[in-house]
mmCIF file of C-alpha atoms in Angstrom:
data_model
loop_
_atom_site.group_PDB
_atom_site.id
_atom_site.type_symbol
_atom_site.label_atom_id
_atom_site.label_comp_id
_atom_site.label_asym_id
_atom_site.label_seq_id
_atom_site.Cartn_x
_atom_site.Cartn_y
_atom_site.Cartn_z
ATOM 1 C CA UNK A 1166 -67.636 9.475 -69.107
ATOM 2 C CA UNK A 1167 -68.796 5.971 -70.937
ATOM 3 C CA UNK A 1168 -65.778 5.152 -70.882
ATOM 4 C CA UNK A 1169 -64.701 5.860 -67.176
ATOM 5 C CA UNK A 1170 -67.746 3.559 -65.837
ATOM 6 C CA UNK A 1171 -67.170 0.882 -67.652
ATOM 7 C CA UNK A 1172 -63.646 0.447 -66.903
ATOM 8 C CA UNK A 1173 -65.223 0.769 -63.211
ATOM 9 C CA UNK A 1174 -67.541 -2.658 -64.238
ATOM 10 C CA UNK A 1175 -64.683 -4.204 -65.587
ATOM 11 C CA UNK A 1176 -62.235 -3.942 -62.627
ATOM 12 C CA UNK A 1177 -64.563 -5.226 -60.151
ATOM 13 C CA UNK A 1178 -65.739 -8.393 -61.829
ATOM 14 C CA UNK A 1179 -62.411 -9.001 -62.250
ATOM 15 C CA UNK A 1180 -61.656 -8.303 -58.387
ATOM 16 C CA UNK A 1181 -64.472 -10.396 -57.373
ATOM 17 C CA UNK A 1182 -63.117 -13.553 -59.266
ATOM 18 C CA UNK A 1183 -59.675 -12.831 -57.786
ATOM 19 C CA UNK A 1184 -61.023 -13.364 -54.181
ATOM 20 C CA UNK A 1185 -63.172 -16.079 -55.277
ATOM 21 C CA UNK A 1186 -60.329 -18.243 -56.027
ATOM 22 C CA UNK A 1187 -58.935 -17.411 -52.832
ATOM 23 C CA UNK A 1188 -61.202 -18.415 -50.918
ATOM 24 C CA UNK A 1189 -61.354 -21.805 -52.039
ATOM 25 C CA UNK A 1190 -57.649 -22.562 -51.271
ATOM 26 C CA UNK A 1191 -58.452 -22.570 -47.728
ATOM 27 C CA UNK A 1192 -61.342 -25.413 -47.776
ATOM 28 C CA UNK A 1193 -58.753 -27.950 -50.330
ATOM 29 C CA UNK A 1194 -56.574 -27.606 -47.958
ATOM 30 C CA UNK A 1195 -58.488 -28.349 -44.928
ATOM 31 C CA UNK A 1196 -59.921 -31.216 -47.075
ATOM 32 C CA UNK A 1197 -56.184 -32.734 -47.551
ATOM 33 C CA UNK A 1198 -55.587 -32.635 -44.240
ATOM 34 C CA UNK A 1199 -59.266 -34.647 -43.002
ATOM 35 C CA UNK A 1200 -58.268 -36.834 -46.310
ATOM 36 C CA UNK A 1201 -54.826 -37.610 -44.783
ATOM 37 C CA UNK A 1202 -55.554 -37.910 -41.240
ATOM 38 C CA UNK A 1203 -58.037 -40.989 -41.703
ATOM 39 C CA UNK A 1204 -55.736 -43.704 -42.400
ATOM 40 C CA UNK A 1205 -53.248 -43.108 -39.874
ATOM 41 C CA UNK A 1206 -56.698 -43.228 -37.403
ATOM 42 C CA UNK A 1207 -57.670 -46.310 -39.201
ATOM 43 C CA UNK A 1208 -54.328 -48.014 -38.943
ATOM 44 C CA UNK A 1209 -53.838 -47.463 -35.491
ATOM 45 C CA UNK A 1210 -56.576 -48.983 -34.539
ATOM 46 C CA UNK A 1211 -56.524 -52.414 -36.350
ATOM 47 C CA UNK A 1212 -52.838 -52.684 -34.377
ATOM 48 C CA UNK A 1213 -52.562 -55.587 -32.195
ATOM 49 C CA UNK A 1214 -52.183 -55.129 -28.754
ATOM 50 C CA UNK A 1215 -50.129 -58.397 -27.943
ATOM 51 C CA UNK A 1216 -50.590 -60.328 -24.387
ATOM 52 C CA UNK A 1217 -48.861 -63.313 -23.005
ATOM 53 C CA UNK A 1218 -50.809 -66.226 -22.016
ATOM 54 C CA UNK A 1219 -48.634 -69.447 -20.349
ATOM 55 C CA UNK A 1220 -50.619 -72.702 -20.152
ATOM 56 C CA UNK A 1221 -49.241 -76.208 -19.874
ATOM 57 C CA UNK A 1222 -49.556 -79.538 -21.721
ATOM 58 C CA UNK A 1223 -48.516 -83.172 -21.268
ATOM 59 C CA UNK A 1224 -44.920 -82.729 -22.354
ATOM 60 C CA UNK A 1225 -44.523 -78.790 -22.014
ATOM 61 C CA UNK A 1226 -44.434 -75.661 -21.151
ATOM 62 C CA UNK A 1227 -45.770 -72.927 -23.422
ATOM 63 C CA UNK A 1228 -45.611 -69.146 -23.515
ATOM 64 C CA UNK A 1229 -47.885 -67.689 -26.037
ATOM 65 C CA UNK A 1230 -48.953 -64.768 -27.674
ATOM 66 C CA UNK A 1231 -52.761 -62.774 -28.247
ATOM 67 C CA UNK A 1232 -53.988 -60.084 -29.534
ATOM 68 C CA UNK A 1233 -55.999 -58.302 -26.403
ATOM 69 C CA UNK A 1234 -58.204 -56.573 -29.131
ATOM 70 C CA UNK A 1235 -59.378 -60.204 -29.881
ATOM 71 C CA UNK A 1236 -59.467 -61.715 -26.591
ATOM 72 C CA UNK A 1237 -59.131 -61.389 -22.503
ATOM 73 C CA UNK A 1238 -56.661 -63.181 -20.997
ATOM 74 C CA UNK A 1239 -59.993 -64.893 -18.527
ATOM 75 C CA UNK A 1240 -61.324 -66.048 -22.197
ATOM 76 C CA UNK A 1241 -58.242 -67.881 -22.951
ATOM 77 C CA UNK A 1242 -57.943 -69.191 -19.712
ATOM 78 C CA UNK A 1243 -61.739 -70.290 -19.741
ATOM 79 C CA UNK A 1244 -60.976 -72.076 -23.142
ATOM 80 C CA UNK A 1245 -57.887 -73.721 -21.627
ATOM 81 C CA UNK A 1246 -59.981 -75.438 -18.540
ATOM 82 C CA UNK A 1247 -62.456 -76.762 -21.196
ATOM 83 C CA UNK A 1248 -60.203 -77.920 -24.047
ATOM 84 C CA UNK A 1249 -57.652 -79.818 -21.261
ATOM 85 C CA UNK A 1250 -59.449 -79.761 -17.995
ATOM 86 C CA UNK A 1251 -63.114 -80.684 -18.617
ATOM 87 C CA UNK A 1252 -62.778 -83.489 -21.280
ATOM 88 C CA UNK A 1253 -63.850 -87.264 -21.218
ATOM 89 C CA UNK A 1254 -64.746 -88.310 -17.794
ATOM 90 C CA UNK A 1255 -65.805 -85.579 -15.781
ATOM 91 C CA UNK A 1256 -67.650 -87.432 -12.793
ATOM 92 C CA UNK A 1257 -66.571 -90.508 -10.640
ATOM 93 C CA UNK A 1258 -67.929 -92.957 -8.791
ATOM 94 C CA UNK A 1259 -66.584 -96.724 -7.492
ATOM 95 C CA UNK A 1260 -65.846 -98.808 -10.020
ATOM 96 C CA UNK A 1261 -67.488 -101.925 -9.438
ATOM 97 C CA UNK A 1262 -65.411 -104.992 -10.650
ATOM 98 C CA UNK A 1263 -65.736 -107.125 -7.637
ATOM 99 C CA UNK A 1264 -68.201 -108.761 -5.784
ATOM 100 C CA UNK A 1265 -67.012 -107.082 -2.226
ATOM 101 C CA UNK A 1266 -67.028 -103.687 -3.922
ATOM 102 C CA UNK A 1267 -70.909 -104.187 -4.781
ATOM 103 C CA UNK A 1268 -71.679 -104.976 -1.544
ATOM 104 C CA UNK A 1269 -69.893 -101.786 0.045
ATOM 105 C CA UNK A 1270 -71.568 -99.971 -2.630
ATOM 106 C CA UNK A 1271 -74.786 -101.069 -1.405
ATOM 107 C CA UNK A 1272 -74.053 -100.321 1.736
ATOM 108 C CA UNK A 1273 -73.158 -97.093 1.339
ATOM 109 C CA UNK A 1274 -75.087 -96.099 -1.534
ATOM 110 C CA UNK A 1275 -76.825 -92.411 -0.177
ATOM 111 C CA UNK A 1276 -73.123 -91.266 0.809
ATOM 112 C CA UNK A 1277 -72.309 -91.970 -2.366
ATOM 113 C CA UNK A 1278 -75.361 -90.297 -4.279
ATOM 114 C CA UNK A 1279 -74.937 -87.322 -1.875
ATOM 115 C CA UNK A 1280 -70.917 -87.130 -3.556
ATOM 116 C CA UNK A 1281 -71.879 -87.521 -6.913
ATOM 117 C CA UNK A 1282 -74.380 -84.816 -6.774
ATOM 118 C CA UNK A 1283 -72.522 -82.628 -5.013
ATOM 119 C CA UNK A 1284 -69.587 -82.810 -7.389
ATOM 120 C CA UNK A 1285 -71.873 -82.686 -10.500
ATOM 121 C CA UNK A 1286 -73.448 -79.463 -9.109
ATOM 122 C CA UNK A 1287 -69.894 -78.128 -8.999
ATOM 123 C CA UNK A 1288 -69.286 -79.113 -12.487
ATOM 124 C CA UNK A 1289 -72.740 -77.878 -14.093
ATOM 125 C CA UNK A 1290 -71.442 -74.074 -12.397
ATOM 126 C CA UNK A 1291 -67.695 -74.282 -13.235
ATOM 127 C CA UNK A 1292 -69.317 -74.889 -17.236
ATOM 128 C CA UNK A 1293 -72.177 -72.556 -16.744
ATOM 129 C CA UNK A 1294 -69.791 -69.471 -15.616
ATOM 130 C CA UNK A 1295 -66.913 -70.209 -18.011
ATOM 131 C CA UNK A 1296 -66.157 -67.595 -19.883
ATOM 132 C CA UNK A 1297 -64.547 -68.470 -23.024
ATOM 133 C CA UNK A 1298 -63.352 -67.169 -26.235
ATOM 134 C CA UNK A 1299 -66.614 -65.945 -28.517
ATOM 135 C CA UNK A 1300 -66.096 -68.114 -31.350
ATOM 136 C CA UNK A 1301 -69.038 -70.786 -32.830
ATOM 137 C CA UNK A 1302 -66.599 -73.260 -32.548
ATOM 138 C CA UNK A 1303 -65.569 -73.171 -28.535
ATOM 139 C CA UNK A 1304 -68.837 -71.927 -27.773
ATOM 140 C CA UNK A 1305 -70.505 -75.506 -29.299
ATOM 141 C CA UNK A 1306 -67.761 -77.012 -27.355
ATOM 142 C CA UNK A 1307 -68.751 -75.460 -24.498
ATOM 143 C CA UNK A 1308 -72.801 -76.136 -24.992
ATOM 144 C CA UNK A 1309 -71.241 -80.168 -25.845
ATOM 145 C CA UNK A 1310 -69.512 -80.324 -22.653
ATOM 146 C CA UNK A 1311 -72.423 -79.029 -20.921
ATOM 147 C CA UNK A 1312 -74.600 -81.932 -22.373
ATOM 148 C CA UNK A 1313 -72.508 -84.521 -21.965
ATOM 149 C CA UNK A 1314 -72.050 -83.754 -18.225
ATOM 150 C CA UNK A 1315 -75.803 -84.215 -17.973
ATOM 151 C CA UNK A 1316 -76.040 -87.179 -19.542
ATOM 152 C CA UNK A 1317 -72.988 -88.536 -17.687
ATOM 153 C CA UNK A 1318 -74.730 -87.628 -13.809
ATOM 154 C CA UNK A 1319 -77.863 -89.529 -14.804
ATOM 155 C CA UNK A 1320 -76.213 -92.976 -16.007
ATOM 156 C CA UNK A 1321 -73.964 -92.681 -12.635
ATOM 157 C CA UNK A 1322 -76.284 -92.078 -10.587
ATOM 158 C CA UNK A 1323 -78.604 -94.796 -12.197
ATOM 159 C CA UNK A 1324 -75.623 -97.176 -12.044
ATOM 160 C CA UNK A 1325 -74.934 -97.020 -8.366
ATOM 161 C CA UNK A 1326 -79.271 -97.243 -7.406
ATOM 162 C CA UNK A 1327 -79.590 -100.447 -9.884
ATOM 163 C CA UNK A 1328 -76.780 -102.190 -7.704
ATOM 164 C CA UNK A 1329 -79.740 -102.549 -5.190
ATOM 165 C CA UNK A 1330 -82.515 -102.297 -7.129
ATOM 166 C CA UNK A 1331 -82.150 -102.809 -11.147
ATOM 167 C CA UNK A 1332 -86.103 -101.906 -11.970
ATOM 168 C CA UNK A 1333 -84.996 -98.255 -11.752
ATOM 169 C CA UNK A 1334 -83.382 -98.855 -14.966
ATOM 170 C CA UNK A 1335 -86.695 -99.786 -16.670
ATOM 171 C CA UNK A 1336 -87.422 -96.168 -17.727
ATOM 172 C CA UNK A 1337 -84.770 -94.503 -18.272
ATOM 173 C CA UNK A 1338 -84.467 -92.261 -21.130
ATOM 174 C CA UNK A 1339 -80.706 -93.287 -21.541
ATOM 175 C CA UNK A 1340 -80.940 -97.007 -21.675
ATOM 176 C CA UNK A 1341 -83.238 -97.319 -24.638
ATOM 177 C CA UNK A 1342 -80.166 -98.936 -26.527
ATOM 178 C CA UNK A 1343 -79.674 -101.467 -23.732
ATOM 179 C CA UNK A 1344 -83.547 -103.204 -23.177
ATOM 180 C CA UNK A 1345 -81.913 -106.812 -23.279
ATOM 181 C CA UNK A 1346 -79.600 -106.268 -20.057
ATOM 182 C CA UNK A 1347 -83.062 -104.381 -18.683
ATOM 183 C CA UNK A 1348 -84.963 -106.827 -19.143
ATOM 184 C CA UNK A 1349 -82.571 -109.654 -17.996
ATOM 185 C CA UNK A 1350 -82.127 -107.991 -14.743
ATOM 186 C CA UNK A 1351 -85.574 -107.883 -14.363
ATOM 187 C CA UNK A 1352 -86.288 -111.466 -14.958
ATOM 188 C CA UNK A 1353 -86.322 -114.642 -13.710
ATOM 189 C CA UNK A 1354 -83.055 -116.753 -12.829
ATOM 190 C CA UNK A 1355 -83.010 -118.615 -15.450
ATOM 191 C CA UNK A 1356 -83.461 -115.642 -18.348
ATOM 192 C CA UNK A 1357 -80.983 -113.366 -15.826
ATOM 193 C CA UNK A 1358 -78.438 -116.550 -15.952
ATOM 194 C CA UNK A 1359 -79.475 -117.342 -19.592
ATOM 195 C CA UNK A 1360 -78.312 -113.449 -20.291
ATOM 196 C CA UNK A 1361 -75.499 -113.788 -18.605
ATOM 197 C CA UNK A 1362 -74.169 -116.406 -20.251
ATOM 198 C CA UNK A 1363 -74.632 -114.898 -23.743
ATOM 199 C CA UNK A 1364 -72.457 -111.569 -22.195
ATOM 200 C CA UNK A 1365 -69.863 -113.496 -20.865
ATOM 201 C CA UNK A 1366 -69.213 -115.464 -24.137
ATOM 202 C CA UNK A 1367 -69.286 -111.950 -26.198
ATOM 203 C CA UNK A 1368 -66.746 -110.760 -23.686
ATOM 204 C CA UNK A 1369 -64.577 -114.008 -24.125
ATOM 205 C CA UNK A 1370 -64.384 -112.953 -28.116
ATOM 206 C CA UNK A 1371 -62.488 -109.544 -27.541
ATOM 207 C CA UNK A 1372 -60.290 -110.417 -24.883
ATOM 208 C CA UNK A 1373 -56.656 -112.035 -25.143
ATOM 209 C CA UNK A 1374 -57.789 -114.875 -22.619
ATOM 210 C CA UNK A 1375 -60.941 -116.103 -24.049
ATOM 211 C CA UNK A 1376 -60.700 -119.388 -21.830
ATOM 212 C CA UNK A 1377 -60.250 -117.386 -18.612
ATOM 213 C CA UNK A 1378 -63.575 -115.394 -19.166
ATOM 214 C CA UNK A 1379 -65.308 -118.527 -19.509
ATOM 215 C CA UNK A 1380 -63.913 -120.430 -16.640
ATOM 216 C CA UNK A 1381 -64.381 -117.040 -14.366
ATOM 217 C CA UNK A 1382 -68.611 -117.386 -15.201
ATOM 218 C CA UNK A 1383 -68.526 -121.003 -14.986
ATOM 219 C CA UNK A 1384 -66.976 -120.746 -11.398
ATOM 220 C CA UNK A 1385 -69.730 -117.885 -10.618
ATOM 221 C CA UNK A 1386 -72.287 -119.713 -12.182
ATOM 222 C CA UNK A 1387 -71.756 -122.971 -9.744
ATOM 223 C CA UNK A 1388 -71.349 -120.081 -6.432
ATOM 224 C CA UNK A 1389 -73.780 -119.129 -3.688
ATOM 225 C CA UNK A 1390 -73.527 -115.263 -4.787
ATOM 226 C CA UNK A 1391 -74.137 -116.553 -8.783
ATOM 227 C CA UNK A 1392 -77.111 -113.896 -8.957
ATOM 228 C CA UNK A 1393 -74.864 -110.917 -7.998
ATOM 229 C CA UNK A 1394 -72.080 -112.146 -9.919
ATOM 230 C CA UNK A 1395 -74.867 -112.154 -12.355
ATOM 231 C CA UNK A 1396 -76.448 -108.145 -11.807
ATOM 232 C CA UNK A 1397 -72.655 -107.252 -11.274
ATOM 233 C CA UNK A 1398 -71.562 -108.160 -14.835
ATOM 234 C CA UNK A 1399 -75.262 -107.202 -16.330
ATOM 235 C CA UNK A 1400 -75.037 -103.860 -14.734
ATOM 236 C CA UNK A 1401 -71.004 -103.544 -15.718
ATOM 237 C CA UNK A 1402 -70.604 -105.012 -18.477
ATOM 238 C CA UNK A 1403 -73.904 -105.132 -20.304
ATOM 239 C CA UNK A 1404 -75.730 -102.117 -19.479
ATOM 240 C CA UNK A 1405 -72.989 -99.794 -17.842
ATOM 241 C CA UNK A 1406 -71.204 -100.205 -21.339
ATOM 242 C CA UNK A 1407 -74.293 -99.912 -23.370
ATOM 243 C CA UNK A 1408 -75.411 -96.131 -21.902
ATOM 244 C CA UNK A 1409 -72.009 -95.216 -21.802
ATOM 245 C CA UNK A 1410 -72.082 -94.930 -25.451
ATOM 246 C CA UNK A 1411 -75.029 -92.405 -25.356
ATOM 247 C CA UNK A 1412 -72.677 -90.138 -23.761
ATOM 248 C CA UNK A 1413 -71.400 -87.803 -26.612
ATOM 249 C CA UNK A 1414 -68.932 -84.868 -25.711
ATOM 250 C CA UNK A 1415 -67.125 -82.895 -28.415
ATOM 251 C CA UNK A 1416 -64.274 -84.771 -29.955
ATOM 252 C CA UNK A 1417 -60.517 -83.998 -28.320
ATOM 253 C CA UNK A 1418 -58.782 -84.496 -31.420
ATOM 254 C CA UNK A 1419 -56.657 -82.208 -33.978
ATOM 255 C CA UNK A 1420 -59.428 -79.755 -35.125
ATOM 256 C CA UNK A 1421 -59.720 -78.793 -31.301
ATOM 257 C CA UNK A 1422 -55.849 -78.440 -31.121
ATOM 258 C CA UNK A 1423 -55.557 -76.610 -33.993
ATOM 259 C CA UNK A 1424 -58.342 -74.308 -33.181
ATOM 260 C CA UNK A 1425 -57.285 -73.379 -29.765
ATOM 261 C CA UNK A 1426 -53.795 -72.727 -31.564
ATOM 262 C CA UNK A 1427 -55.154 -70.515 -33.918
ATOM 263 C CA UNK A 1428 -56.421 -67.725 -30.937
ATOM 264 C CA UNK A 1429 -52.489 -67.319 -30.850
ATOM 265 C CA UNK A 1430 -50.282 -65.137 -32.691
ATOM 266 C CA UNK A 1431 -47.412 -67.144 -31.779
ATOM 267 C CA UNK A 1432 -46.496 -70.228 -29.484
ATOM 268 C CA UNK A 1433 -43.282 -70.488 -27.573
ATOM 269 C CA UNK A 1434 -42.939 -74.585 -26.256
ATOM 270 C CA UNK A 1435 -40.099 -75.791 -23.880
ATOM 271 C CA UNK A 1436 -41.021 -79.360 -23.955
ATOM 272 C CA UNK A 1437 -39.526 -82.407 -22.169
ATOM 273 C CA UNK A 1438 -38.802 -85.471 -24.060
ATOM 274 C CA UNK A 1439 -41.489 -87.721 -24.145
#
């Protein structure tokens, strides 16, 4: 009877292991399966999804490919307007060179204050809404651009007002650089002409025809119209040239080419010959 129970004992430890092992088949295999699944998940998502984007240069025509994952094609065409459509120059007004063109400008001075703000009120919300590529690199771009925009509507419009009245450049914020063309146009004759003189004779040394730039402000000098010959090249030369160097946009040069060809997978050019 000992005997017969403990054989009983014995077979169902024995059973019990049995089905533990069993059991745990089921859960290393489910675990294989979760273990296995994960990088084909993983590697489907870091796929590129590739777009086409066509833009244009100076010399060609270009077909090029993005990864959508990255960027939108509006990003890319955002970064496109600023990189080759909002450089340099943005705003215009006349250019002043002769002594009948500062006259009309006078003349018509409002009409063309009411122009230059309404195109620089066009730029500042073309800039504002672009949407571009989120990089630091093309958003500083963009925030440059934005800047030098500013500072390019307040020397134009202080150019065209100090044809008629040059004490409106006496404090401005942007002609700090430029007090001895201020302060010249705001003189007397003799220190306006005295000015003058000095300009004309720095002008003479970079230009191919020294002799002609001196003979040009000795016949002004000796004219009935000498003083606006005089604000004409102060304004111009001196001080137009002066605040134009405080404008400061983001450089257009390699780095910027080679960054907006970087947001590319691949470039496709069919390019005339220059």
């Amino acid at each position: 009877m000992r005997i017969y129970i403990l054989s009983i004992i014995f077979l169902s430890l024995f059973s019990c292991k049995k089905e533990t092992q069993v059991s745990k088949n089921p859960i290393q295999k489910d675990s294989t399966t979760i273990t296995e699944s994960t990088p084909k998940d993983s590697l489907k998502t870091q796929s590129s999804k590739p777009g086409i984007f066509n833009f244009q240069t100076e010399l060609c025509q270009n077909k090029a490919y993005f990864d959508e994952n990255k960027y939108t094609k509006e990003e890319l065409e955002g970064t496109y307007k600023l990189y080759f459509q909002l450089g340099s120059v943005i705003l215009s007004t006349p250019q002043v060179f002769k002594l009948e063109t500062l006259q009309q400008v006078r003349m018509d001075r409002d009409q063309i204050l009411e122009k230059l703000e309404k195109d620089f009120n066009e730029k500042k919300k073309l800039i504002e809404n672009l949407k571009i590529v989120n990089t630091p690199y093309w958003q500083n771009v963009k925030k440059e651009t934005y800047q030098s925009l500013l500072h390019e509507y307040e020397i134009r419009k202080t150019e065209v007002m100090a044809f008629s009245d040059p004490s409106v450049l006496l404090n401005k914020k942007y002609s700090k650089n430029c007090e001895r063309f201020i302060k010249a146009l705001n003189s007397n004759d003799n220190e306006m002409v005295k000015e003058w003189r000095k300009l004309r004779e720095e002008m003479s040394k970079k230009n191919s025809d020294p002799q002609r730039i001196r003979n040009e402000f000795e016949s002004r000098l000796n004219s009935p119209d000498k003083k606006d010959y005089a604000i004409l090249d102060l304004i111009v030369f001196g001080w137009g040239n002066c605040a134009n160097e405080e404008i400061s946009g983001p450089l257009h040069d390699e780095k910027m080419e080679k960054e907006f060809n970087s947001l590319f997978i691949k470039i496709d050019s069919d390019c005339d010959e220059p």
